[in-house]
CSV table of C-alpha atoms and ligand atoms in Angstrom, one decimal:
chain,number,residue,atom,x,y,z
A,1310,MET,CA,-7.2,3.7,-27.8
A,1311,ALA,CA,-6.4,7.4,-27.4
A,1312,LYS,CA,-3.2,8.3,-25.7
A,1313,ARG,CA,-3.5,7.8,-21.9
A,1314,ASN,CA,-3.9,10.9,-19.8
A,1315,TYR,CA,-2.7,10.5,-16.3
A,1316,SER,CA,-4.0,13.8,-14.9
A,1317,PRO,CA,-6.5,13.5,-12.1
A,1318,PHE,CA,-8.5,16.2,-13.9
A,1319,GLY,CA,-8.1,14.6,-17.4
A,1320,PRO,CA,-10.5,12.6,-19.6
A,1321,ASP,CA,-9.3,9.1,-18.5
A,1322,ALA,CA,-10.0,10.0,-14.9
A,1323,LYS,CA,-13.5,11.2,-15.8
A,1324,ARG,CA,-14.2,8.1,-17.9
A,1325,ALA,CA,-13.1,5.7,-15.2
A,1326,VAL,CA,-15.6,7.3,-12.8
A,1327,GLU,CA,-18.4,7.5,-15.4
A,1328,SER,CA,-18.0,3.9,-16.6
A,1329,GLY,CA,-18.3,2.6,-13.0
A,1330,LEU,CA,-14.7,1.3,-13.1
A,1331,THR,CA,-13.8,3.1,-9.9
A,1332,ALA,CA,-16.8,1.7,-8.0
A,1333,ALA,CA,-16.3,-1.9,-9.3
A,1334,GLU,CA,-15.7,-4.7,-6.8
A,1335,TRP,CA,-12.2,-6.1,-7.1
A,1336,TYR,CA,-11.6,-9.8,-7.5
A,1337,HIS,CA,-10.2,-11.7,-4.5
A,1338,SER,CA,-9.3,-15.4,-4.0
A,1339,GLU,CA,-11.4,-17.3,-1.5
A,1340,VAL,CA,-9.8,-17.8,1.9
A,1341,PRO,CA,-11.7,-19.4,4.8
A,1342,ARG,CA,-12.4,-16.8,7.5
A,1343,LYS,CA,-10.6,-18.7,10.2
A,1344,VAL,CA,-7.4,-18.9,8.1
A,1345,MET,CA,-7.7,-15.3,7.1
A,1346,LYS,CA,-8.0,-14.3,10.8
A,1347,GLU,CA,-4.8,-16.1,11.6
A,1348,LEU,CA,-3.0,-14.5,8.7
A,1349,MET,CA,-4.2,-11.0,9.6
A,1350,ALA,CA,-3.2,-11.4,13.3
A,1351,ARG,CA,-0.8,-8.6,14.4
A,1352,SER,CA,2.4,-8.9,16.4
A,1353,ASP,CA,5.3,-6.6,17.3
A,1354,GLY,CA,8.0,-9.3,17.4
A,1355,PRO,CA,9.1,-9.6,13.7
A,1356,ALA,CA,9.0,-5.9,13.0
A,1357,ILE,CA,10.9,-5.0,16.2
A,1358,ARG,CA,13.6,-7.5,15.3
A,1359,ASP,CA,13.8,-6.2,11.7
A,1360,THR,CA,13.8,-2.5,12.8
A,1361,VAL,CA,16.6,-3.1,15.3
A,1362,ILE,CA,18.6,-4.9,12.6
A,1363,LEU,CA,17.8,-2.1,10.1
A,1364,TYR,CA,18.6,1.0,12.2
A,1365,GLY,CA,21.5,-0.8,14.0
A,1366,SER,CA,23.1,-1.6,10.6
A,1367,MET,CA,22.6,1.9,9.4
A,1368,ILE,CA,24.3,3.4,12.4
A,1369,LEU,CA,27.2,1.0,12.1
A,1370,LEU,CA,27.6,1.5,8.3
A,1371,ALA,CA,27.4,5.3,8.5
A,1372,GLY,CA,29.8,5.3,11.5
A,1373,ILE,CA,32.4,3.3,9.5
A,1374,GLY,CA,31.7,5.5,6.4
A,1375,ILE,CA,32.4,8.7,8.5
A,1376,ALA,CA,35.5,7.2,10.1
A,1377,LEU,CA,37.0,6.3,6.7
A,1378,TRP,CA,35.9,9.5,5.0
A,1379,PRO,CA,37.2,10.9,2.6
A,1380,SER,CA,39.0,7.7,1.6
A,1381,TRP,CA,37.5,5.6,-1.2
A,1382,TRP,CA,37.6,2.7,1.3
A,1383,SER,CA,34.4,4.3,2.8
A,1384,ALA,CA,32.6,3.8,-0.5
A,1385,PRO,CA,31.2,0.2,0.0
A,1386,PHE,CA,29.9,1.2,3.4
A,1387,TRP,CA,28.1,4.2,2.0
A,1388,LEU,CA,26.6,2.0,-0.8
A,1389,ALA,CA,25.2,-0.4,1.8
A,1390,TYR,CA,24.0,2.4,4.0
A,1391,GLY,CA,22.4,4.1,1.0
A,1392,VAL,CA,20.4,1.1,0.1
A,1393,LEU,CA,19.0,0.9,3.7
A,1394,TYR,CA,18.3,4.6,3.7
A,1395,GLY,CA,17.1,5.1,0.1
A,1396,SER,CA,15.3,1.7,-0.5
A,1397,ALA,CA,14.5,-0.1,2.8
A,1398,SER,CA,12.7,3.2,3.9
A,1399,ASP,CA,10.3,2.7,1.0
A,1400,SER,CA,9.0,-0.6,2.3
A,1401,ARG,CA,9.0,0.6,5.9
A,1402,TRP,CA,7.0,3.6,4.8
A,1403,HIS,CA,4.6,1.3,3.0
A,1404,GLU,CA,4.0,-1.3,5.7
A,1405,CYS,CA,3.8,1.1,8.6
A,1406,GLY,CA,1.5,3.3,6.5
A,1407,HIS,CA,-0.8,0.4,6.3
A,1408,GLY,CA,-0.4,0.0,10.1
A,1409,THR,CA,0.2,-3.7,9.7
A,1410,ALA,CA,3.9,-4.0,10.5
A,1411,PHE,CA,3.6,-3.7,14.3
A,1412,ARG,CA,0.7,-4.5,16.5
A,1413,THR,CA,1.4,-1.3,18.6
A,1414,PRO,CA,0.1,1.8,16.8
A,1415,TRP,CA,2.8,4.2,18.0
A,1416,MET,CA,5.5,2.0,16.7
A,1417,ASN,CA,3.9,2.0,13.2
A,1418,THR,CA,3.6,5.8,13.4
A,1419,LEU,CA,7.2,6.3,14.5
A,1420,VAL,CA,8.8,4.1,11.9
A,1421,TYR,CA,6.4,5.6,9.3
A,1422,GLU,CA,7.4,9.2,10.0
A,1423,ILE,CA,11.2,8.3,9.9
A,1424,ALA,CA,10.8,6.3,6.7
A,1425,SER,CA,8.7,9.1,5.1
A,1426,PHE,CA,11.5,11.5,5.8
A,1427,MET,CA,14.2,9.3,4.3
A,1428,ILE,CA,12.2,8.4,1.2
A,1429,MET,CA,11.3,12.0,0.7
A,1430,ARG,CA,7.6,11.8,0.9
A,1431,ASN,CA,5.3,14.0,2.9
A,1432,SER,CA,3.9,11.6,5.5
A,1433,ALA,CA,0.6,13.4,5.6
A,1434,THR,CA,0.1,13.4,1.8
A,1435,TRP,CA,1.3,10.0,0.9
A,1436,ARG,CA,-0.9,8.1,3.3
A,1437,TRP,CA,-3.8,9.3,1.1
A,1438,SER,CA,-2.2,8.7,-2.2
A,1439,HIS,CA,-1.5,5.1,-1.2
A,1440,ALA,CA,-5.1,4.6,-0.1
A,1441,ARG,CA,-6.1,5.6,-3.6
A,1442,HIS,CA,-3.5,3.3,-5.1
A,1443,HIS,CA,-5.2,0.4,-3.3
A,1444,SER,CA,-8.8,1.4,-4.2
A,1445,GLU,CA,-8.0,2.1,-7.8
A,1446,THR,CA,-4.7,0.3,-8.6
A,1447,TYR,CA,-3.4,1.3,-12.0
A,1448,ILE,CA,-6.6,3.0,-13.1
A,1449,VAL,CA,-5.4,5.7,-15.4
A,1450,GLY,CA,-5.9,9.2,-14.1
A,1451,ARG,CA,-7.1,7.9,-10.7
A,1452,ASP,CA,-4.1,6.1,-9.2
A,1453,PRO,CA,-1.5,8.7,-8.2
A,1454,GLU,CA,1.2,6.0,-7.8
A,1455,ILE,CA,1.6,4.6,-11.3
A,1456,ALA,CA,5.4,4.0,-11.6
A,1457,VAL,CA,5.4,3.3,-15.4
A,1458,MET,CA,3.1,5.5,-17.3
A,1459,ARG,CA,2.4,4.5,-20.9
A,1460,PRO,CA,4.0,5.0,-23.3
A,1461,PRO,CA,7.0,4.5,-21.0
A,1462,GLU,CA,9.8,7.1,-21.1
A,1463,LEU,CA,12.8,4.9,-20.7
A,1464,ALA,CA,15.2,7.8,-19.9
A,1465,LYS,CA,13.1,8.7,-16.9
A,1466,LEU,CA,13.1,5.2,-15.6
A,1467,PHE,CA,16.9,5.1,-15.8
A,1468,LEU,CA,17.2,8.4,-14.0
A,1469,ASN,CA,15.0,7.3,-11.2
A,1470,PHE,CA,17.3,4.4,-10.4
A,1471,PHE,CA,19.4,7.2,-8.9
A,1472,GLY,CA,16.3,9.0,-7.5
A,1473,ILE,CA,17.0,12.0,-9.7
A,1474,LEU,CA,13.5,12.8,-10.9
A,1475,ASP,CA,12.0,12.0,-7.5
A,1476,VAL,CA,14.3,14.4,-5.8
A,1477,ILE,CA,13.9,17.1,-8.4
A,1478,ARG,CA,10.2,16.9,-8.0
A,1479,PHE,CA,10.3,16.6,-4.3
A,1480,PHE,CA,11.9,19.8,-3.3
A,1481,PRO,CA,9.7,22.3,-5.1
A,1482,THR,CA,6.7,20.5,-3.7
A,1483,LEU,CA,8.2,20.4,-0.3
A,1484,ILE,CA,8.7,24.2,-0.4
A,1485,ARG,CA,5.2,24.8,-1.7
A,1486,ASN,CA,3.7,22.5,0.9
A,1487,ALA,CA,5.7,24.3,3.6
A,1488,LEU,CA,4.5,27.7,2.4
A,1489,SER,CA,0.9,27.0,1.5
A,1490,GLY,CA,-0.1,23.4,2.2
A,1491,PRO,CA,-1.1,20.8,-0.4
A,1492,THR,CA,-1.0,21.5,-4.1
A,1493,ALA,CA,-4.2,21.4,-6.2
A,1494,ALA,CA,-3.5,17.8,-7.4
A,1495,GLU,CA,-2.9,16.7,-3.8
A,1496,LYS,CA,-6.1,18.2,-2.7
A,1497,THR,CA,-7.9,15.7,-4.9
A,1498,PHE,CA,-7.0,12.9,-2.6
A,1499,VAL,CA,-6.0,14.5,0.7
A,1500,PRO,CA,-9.1,15.4,2.8
A,1501,GLN,CA,-9.3,19.0,3.9
A,1502,SER,CA,-9.0,18.1,7.6
A,1503,GLU,CA,-5.4,17.0,6.9
A,1504,TRP,CA,-4.2,20.0,4.9
A,1505,GLY,CA,-2.7,21.7,8.0
A,1506,LYS,CA,-0.8,18.5,8.8
A,1507,VAL,CA,0.7,18.4,5.2
A,1508,GLN,CA,2.1,21.9,5.8
A,1509,ARG,CA,3.5,21.1,9.3
A,1510,VAL,CA,5.3,17.9,8.1
A,1511,ALA,CA,6.7,19.9,5.2
A,1512,ILE,CA,8.1,22.5,7.5
A,1513,ILE,CA,9.8,19.9,9.7
A,1514,HIS,CA,11.3,18.1,6.7
A,1515,LEU,CA,12.5,21.4,5.2
A,1516,SER,CA,14.1,22.4,8.5
A,1517,ILE,CA,16.1,19.2,8.7
A,1518,TYR,CA,17.4,19.6,5.2
A,1519,ALA,CA,18.3,23.2,5.8
A,1520,ALA,CA,20.2,22.3,9.0
A,1521,THR,CA,22.0,19.5,7.2
A,1522,LEU,CA,22.9,21.8,4.3
A,1523,GLY,CA,24.0,24.5,6.7
A,1524,LEU,CA,26.3,22.1,8.6
A,1525,ALA,CA,27.8,20.9,5.2
A,1526,LEU,CA,28.5,24.5,4.3
A,1527,TRP,CA,29.9,25.3,7.7
A,1528,LEU,CA,32.2,22.2,7.6
A,1529,GLY,CA,33.0,22.8,4.0
A,1530,SER,CA,32.3,19.1,3.3
A,1531,ILE,CA,29.5,17.1,1.8
A,1532,LEU,CA,29.8,14.5,4.6
A,1533,PRO,CA,26.5,15.6,6.4
A,1534,LEU,CA,24.7,15.2,3.1
A,1535,MET,CA,26.2,11.7,2.6
A,1536,VAL,CA,24.3,10.8,5.9
A,1537,ILE,CA,21.1,12.7,5.2
A,1538,GLY,CA,19.6,13.4,1.8
A,1539,LEU,CA,22.1,12.0,-0.8
A,1540,PRO,CA,21.5,8.4,0.2
A,1541,ARG,CA,18.0,8.8,-1.2
A,1542,MET,CA,19.8,9.0,-4.5
A,1543,TYR,CA,22.8,6.7,-4.3
A,1544,GLY,CA,20.7,4.1,-2.5
A,1545,ALA,CA,17.5,4.3,-4.5
A,1546,TRP,CA,18.2,1.6,-7.1
A,1547,HIS,CA,16.9,-1.3,-5.1
A,1548,HIS,CA,13.5,0.1,-4.4
A,1549,VAL,CA,13.2,1.3,-8.0
A,1550,MET,CA,14.1,-2.2,-9.2
A,1551,THR,CA,11.6,-3.9,-7.0
A,1552,GLY,CA,9.0,-1.2,-7.5
A,1553,LEU,CA,9.0,-1.5,-11.2
A,1554,LEU,CA,8.3,-5.2,-10.9
A,1555,GLN,CA,5.2,-4.6,-8.9
A,1556,HIS,CA,3.0,-3.6,-11.9
A,1557,GLY,CA,5.4,-3.0,-14.8
A,1558,GLY,CA,4.3,-4.4,-18.2
A,1559,LEU,CA,1.0,-5.6,-16.8
A,1560,ALA,CA,-2.6,-4.5,-17.5
A,1561,ASP,CA,-4.1,-1.1,-16.4
A,1562,ASN,CA,-7.8,-0.3,-16.0
A,1563,VAL,CA,-8.7,-3.7,-14.6
A,1564,VAL,CA,-10.3,-4.8,-11.3
A,1565,ASP,CA,-8.3,-8.0,-10.7
A,1566,HIS,CA,-4.9,-7.7,-9.1
A,1567,ARG,CA,-3.9,-11.0,-10.8
A,1568,LEU,CA,-3.8,-8.9,-14.0
A,1569,ASN,CA,-2.0,-5.8,-12.9
A,1570,SER,CA,0.4,-7.0,-10.1
A,1571,ARG,CA,3.3,-9.4,-10.0
A,1572,THR,CA,4.6,-11.8,-7.4
A,1573,VAL,CA,8.3,-12.6,-7.6
A,1574,TYR,CA,10.4,-15.0,-5.5
A,1575,MET,CA,13.4,-13.1,-4.2
A,1576,ASN,CA,16.6,-13.7,-2.3
A,1577,PRO,CA,16.5,-13.1,1.5
A,1578,ILE,CA,18.5,-9.8,1.4
A,1579,SER,CA,16.1,-8.3,-1.1
A,1580,ARG,CA,13.2,-9.6,0.9
A,1581,PHE,CA,14.5,-7.9,4.0
A,1582,ILE,CA,15.0,-4.6,2.2
A,1583,TYR,CA,11.6,-4.9,0.5
A,1584,TRP,CA,9.8,-6.4,3.6
A,1585,ASN,CA,8.2,-9.2,1.6
A,1586,MET,CA,6.4,-6.9,-0.8
A,1587,ASN,CA,7.6,-9.3,-3.5
A,1588,TYR,CA,4.3,-11.0,-2.7
A,1589,HIS,CA,2.6,-8.2,-4.4
A,1590,VAL,CA,-0.6,-9.8,-5.8
A,1591,GLU,CA,-1.2,-11.2,-2.3
A,1592,HIS,CA,-0.6,-7.8,-0.7
A,1593,HIS,CA,-3.0,-6.0,-3.0
A,1594,MET,CA,-5.7,-8.6,-2.6
A,1595,PHE,CA,-5.4,-8.7,1.2
A,1596,PRO,CA,-3.8,-5.5,2.5
A,1597,MET,CA,-4.7,-6.5,6.1
A,1598,VAL,CA,-2.1,-9.3,6.1
A,1599,PRO,CA,1.2,-8.1,7.7
A,1600,TYR,CA,4.4,-8.4,5.7
A,1601,HIS,CA,5.6,-11.3,7.8
A,1602,ALA,CA,2.5,-13.4,7.0
A,1603,LEU,CA,2.6,-12.9,3.2
A,1604,PRO,CA,4.7,-16.0,2.5
A,1605,ARG,CA,2.0,-18.0,4.3
A,1606,LEU,CA,-0.8,-16.2,2.5
A,1607,HIS,CA,1.0,-17.0,-0.8
A,1608,GLU,CA,0.9,-20.7,0.1
A,1609,VAL,CA,-2.8,-20.5,0.7
A,1610,ILE,CA,-3.9,-18.8,-2.5
A,1611,LYS,CA,-1.1,-19.6,-5.0
A,1612,ASP,CA,-3.2,-22.0,-6.9
A,1613,ASP,CA,-5.6,-19.2,-7.8
A,1614,LEU,CA,-2.8,-16.9,-9.1
A,1615,PRO,CA,-0.6,-16.8,-12.1
A,1616,PRO,CA,2.7,-18.6,-11.4
A,1617,PRO,CA,5.1,-16.2,-9.7
A,1618,ASN,CA,8.4,-15.2,-11.4
A,1619,ARG,CA,11.2,-17.3,-9.8
A,1620,SER,CA,13.8,-14.5,-9.5
A,1621,ILE,CA,14.3,-10.8,-10.0
A,1622,ALA,CA,16.2,-11.6,-13.2
A,1623,GLU,CA,13.4,-13.8,-14.5
A,1624,ALA,CA,10.8,-11.1,-13.7
A,1625,PHE,CA,12.9,-8.4,-15.5
A,1626,ALA,CA,13.2,-10.7,-18.5
A,1627,GLU,CA,9.4,-10.9,-18.6
A,1628,MET,CA,8.8,-7.2,-17.9
A,1629,TRP,CA,11.5,-5.3,-19.8
A,1630,PRO,CA,10.5,-6.5,-23.3
A,1631,ALA,CA,6.9,-5.6,-22.5
A,1632,ILE,CA,7.9,-2.1,-21.4
A,1633,ARG,CA,9.9,-1.6,-24.5
A,1634,ARG,CA,6.9,-2.7,-26.7
A,1635,GLN,CA,4.7,-0.2,-24.8
A,1636,VAL,CA,7.0,2.6,-26.1
A,1637,VAL,CA,5.5,2.1,-29.6
A,1638,ASN,CA,2.2,0.4,-28.6
A,1639,GLU,CA,0.9,1.7,-25.3
A,1640,ASP,CA,-2.0,-0.7,-25.3
A,1641,TYR,CA,0.3,-3.7,-25.1
A,1642,PHE,CA,0.5,-5.6,-21.9
A,1643,ILE,CA,1.4,-9.1,-20.6
A,1644,LYS,CA,-1.7,-11.2,-19.8
A,1645,ARG,CA,-0.4,-14.1,-17.8
A,1646,ASP,CA,-2.0,-17.6,-17.9
A,1647,LEU,CA,-3.7,-18.8,-14.8
A,1648,PRO,CA,-3.2,-22.4,-13.6
A,1649,PRO,CA,-6.2,-24.8,-14.2
A,1650,THR,CA,-7.0,-24.6,-10.5
A,1651,ALA,CA,-7.6,-20.9,-10.6
A,1652,ARG,CA,-10.9,-19.1,-11.1
A,1653,PRO,CA,-10.8,-17.5,-14.6
A,1654,TYR,CA,-10.4,-13.8,-15.2
A,1655,ARG,CA,-13.8,-12.1,-15.4
A,1656,GLU,CA,-13.7,-11.0,-19.0
A,1657,ASP,CA,-17.0,-9.2,-18.6
A,1658,PHE,CA,-15.4,-6.8,-16.1
A,1659,HIS,CA,-12.8,-5.9,-18.6
A,1660,GLN,CA,-14.4,-5.4,-22.0
A,1661,TYR,CA,-13.1,-1.9,-22.2
A,1662,VAL,CA,-9.5,-3.0,-22.0
A,1663,PRO,CA,-8.0,-3.5,-25.4
A,1664,GLY,CA,-6.5,-7.0,-25.7
A,1665,MET,CA,-8.4,-8.5,-22.7
A,1666,MET,CA,-11.0,-10.2,-24.9
A,1667,ARG,CA,-8.5,-11.5,-27.4
A,1668,PRO,CA,-5.8,-13.3,-25.6
A,1669,ALA,CA,-3.8,-13.7,-28.9
A,1670,ALA,CA,-3.5,-9.9,-29.1
A,1671,ALA,CA,-2.1,-9.7,-25.7
A,1672,GLU,CA,0.0,-12.9,-25.9
B,967,MET,CA,-37.8,1.6,17.1
B,968,PRO,CA,-38.2,-2.2,16.6
B,969,TRP,CA,-35.8,-4.7,18.1
B,970,ILE,CA,-35.0,-7.3,15.5
B,971,ASP,CA,-33.6,-10.8,16.1
B,972,ALA,CA,-30.3,-10.8,14.2
B,973,CYS,CA,-28.5,-14.0,15.1
B,974,ALA,CA,-27.6,-16.4,17.9
B,975,THR,CA,-24.8,-15.4,20.3
B,976,GLU,CA,-22.8,-18.5,19.2
B,977,ASP,CA,-22.9,-17.4,15.6
B,978,ILE,CA,-20.1,-14.9,16.3
B,979,ASP,CA,-16.7,-16.0,17.7
B,980,ALA,CA,-15.3,-13.8,20.5
B,981,GLU,CA,-13.3,-10.9,19.0
B,982,ASP,CA,-14.9,-11.3,15.7
B,983,LEU,CA,-17.8,-9.9,13.7
B,984,ILE,CA,-20.4,-11.0,11.1
B,985,ARG,CA,-22.4,-9.3,8.5
B,986,TRP,CA,-26.2,-9.0,8.9
B,987,ASP,CA,-28.6,-7.6,6.3
B,988,HIS,CA,-32.0,-6.4,7.2
B,989,GLY,CA,-34.6,-4.2,5.5
B,990,GLY,CA,-32.4,-3.1,2.7
B,991,GLN,CA,-29.6,-2.1,5.1
B,992,THR,CA,-26.4,-3.9,6.0
B,993,PHE,CA,-24.9,-4.1,9.5
B,994,ALA,CA,-21.9,-5.5,11.3
B,995,ILE,CA,-22.5,-7.3,14.6
B,996,TYR,CA,-19.5,-7.7,16.9
B,997,HIS,CA,-18.7,-10.0,19.8
B,998,SER,CA,-16.1,-8.3,22.0
B,999,PRO,CA,-13.4,-10.2,23.9
B,1000,GLU,CA,-15.4,-9.5,27.1
B,1001,GLY,CA,-18.4,-11.3,25.7
B,1002,GLU,CA,-20.5,-8.2,24.9
B,1003,PHE,CA,-22.3,-7.6,21.6
B,1004,PHE,CA,-22.4,-4.4,19.5
B,1005,ALA,CA,-23.8,-3.4,16.1
B,1006,THR,CA,-22.7,-0.8,13.6
B,1007,ALA,CA,-23.5,0.1,10.1
B,1008,GLY,CA,-21.9,-2.5,7.8
B,1009,LEU,CA,-20.1,-0.2,5.4
B,1010,CYS,CA,-16.9,1.7,6.1
B,1011,THR,CA,-17.4,5.5,6.0
B,1012,HIS,CA,-14.3,5.9,3.8
B,1013,GLU,CA,-15.3,4.0,0.6
B,1014,GLN,CA,-18.3,1.9,1.3
B,1015,VAL,CA,-16.5,-1.4,1.8
B,1016,HIS,CA,-18.1,-4.0,4.0
B,1017,LEU,CA,-16.4,-4.3,7.3
B,1018,CYS,CA,-17.3,-8.0,7.7
B,1019,ASP,CA,-14.0,-9.1,6.1
B,1020,GLY,CA,-12.1,-6.9,8.5
B,1021,LEU,CA,-10.2,-7.7,11.6
B,1022,VAL,CA,-11.4,-7.2,15.2
B,1023,MET,CA,-8.6,-6.3,17.6
B,1024,GLY,CA,-9.9,-5.6,21.1
B,1025,HIS,CA,-12.5,-3.0,20.6
B,1026,LEU,CA,-11.4,-1.9,17.2
B,1027,ILE,CA,-12.6,-3.0,13.8
B,1028,GLU,CA,-10.0,-2.6,11.0
B,1029,CYS,CA,-11.4,-2.1,7.5
B,1030,PRO,CA,-10.2,-4.7,5.0
B,1031,LYS,CA,-9.6,-2.1,2.3
B,1032,HIS,CA,-7.2,0.6,3.6
B,1033,ASN,CA,-6.8,-0.5,7.3
B,1034,GLY,CA,-8.9,2.4,8.6
B,1035,GLN,CA,-10.1,1.7,12.2
B,1036,PHE,CA,-13.2,2.4,14.3
B,1037,ASP,CA,-14.0,1.7,17.9
B,1038,TYR,CA,-17.1,-0.4,17.2
B,1039,ARG,CA,-18.6,0.4,20.7
B,1040,THR,CA,-18.9,4.1,19.9
B,1041,GLY,CA,-18.4,4.2,16.1
B,1042,GLU,CA,-15.5,6.6,16.6
B,1043,ALA,CA,-13.1,6.8,13.7
B,1044,LYS,CA,-9.7,5.9,15.1
B,1045,ARG,CA,-7.2,5.6,12.3
B,1046,ALA,CA,-6.8,7.2,8.9
B,1047,PRO,CA,-8.0,7.1,6.2
B,1048,VAL,CA,-11.3,7.0,8.0
B,1049,CYS,CA,-12.4,10.4,9.2
B,1050,VAL,CA,-16.2,10.0,9.6
B,1051,ASN,CA,-17.6,8.1,12.5
B,1052,LEU,CA,-19.5,4.9,12.0
B,1053,ARG,CA,-23.2,4.7,13.0
B,1054,THR,CA,-23.9,2.4,15.9
B,1055,PHE,CA,-27.1,0.6,16.9
B,1056,PRO,CA,-28.3,-0.5,20.3
B,1057,VAL,CA,-28.0,-4.3,21.0
B,1058,ARG,CA,-29.4,-6.5,23.7
B,1059,VAL,CA,-29.0,-10.2,24.3
B,1060,GLU,CA,-32.0,-12.4,25.3
B,1061,GLY,CA,-32.1,-16.1,25.6
B,1062,GLY,CA,-29.0,-16.6,23.5
B,1063,ARG,CA,-30.2,-14.4,20.8
B,1064,VAL,CA,-28.7,-11.0,19.7
B,1065,LEU,CA,-31.3,-8.3,19.1
B,1066,VAL,CA,-30.6,-5.1,17.3
B,1067,GLU,CA,-32.6,-1.9,17.5
B,1068,VAL,CA,-32.7,-0.8,13.9
B,1069,ALA,CA,-33.7,2.8,13.0
C,2384,FES,S1,-12.7,1.7,2.7
C,2384,FES,FE1,-12.4,1.5,4.8
C,2384,FES,S2,-10.6,2.4,5.1
C,2384,FES,FE2,-10.9,2.8,3.1
């Protein structure tokens, strides 16, 4: 296969549309309507509890960090604060963007706006990019949220554990958005009616960063930036670690989330930070199911899915060699076996994916 | 416009919907928590996904694909990513049957 082109204006994007891939119906496991209705039911309780714990912990940790500053004794508190700021905000952004975390709409909106700011995403732009990520998950040129492009650039993956590339990319776009609205690429997935909002959000974010920077200069200390901005870098590692596992090393250009997404059993702290998005196949198949119901959904459909990885370490042991192989062979991917109880992969959907028709080639 | 017999009232649970296909068109028929019935076009205006797998909450239908929402009584788009309103169709109930006036 020719080298992948991830541009929304490139040949792969065009081919995906022309071949009918973008219009294809995605596979989903059978769940009786009554059960699905119970799973989809919304409530405010779990998300209010988790949000109070999250923001309460952040205030406490930052308070201790400030009190101990500039001693090195403040470091562990900053590290913990950073993970909540620079990683938990990713999952809050995600769940509240779907509108499933809380039952009450304004609560979803409020936490979504706060989380978007912390994770350095324009709340008006990213809502739309994520809609596309769900319609056309890992379809080359169409999905704007592909974390590991092939062939993978390992140096970039490492840099992003500290948010370096994200932040370097974020600020020029923020300034452009604040001056003139969405970029040409953003206009491919943000409807015109929202372009003004993209600009307004960018102006607000930019003003907060300018005020924080101004305060840091006035105080002659980076302390304000330790609270706002920098934790997006020193606390990013957890969301990058879990984010890579979502789709890394798996197939692209398919219409079955069992082939391109990964479910991983995780420890309770990571699940709190990640808001249960470790049930990632389940989330993609049924985005209406709130995060707190995903473990139950997993129990209902697990016999139709590839066996989940049993820990973060085990998932990395599966994914990392595959990513390294993709450096030299970008068509390589892991095709996981389904249990005998599962409905088989629809090979006829996927004839154009090298390796799908010959399991030996994909191992 | 013809009134077409679509289903029995008991075919739809309260606060739920069903899919109904007729004359090459697809519709969604709703049973509100107050016991009223409504009908809209069956496909979401965002990406042509059928609403029948979605979730009815009060007077809202949430699309199963990207969680866009409409008020199914008026068709009004209520939550991104849906921006275009949903078409609605008049409904009346007669003798335990739900009739839809299809255009
Ligand atoms: S298809 Fe309905 S919200 Fe996107």
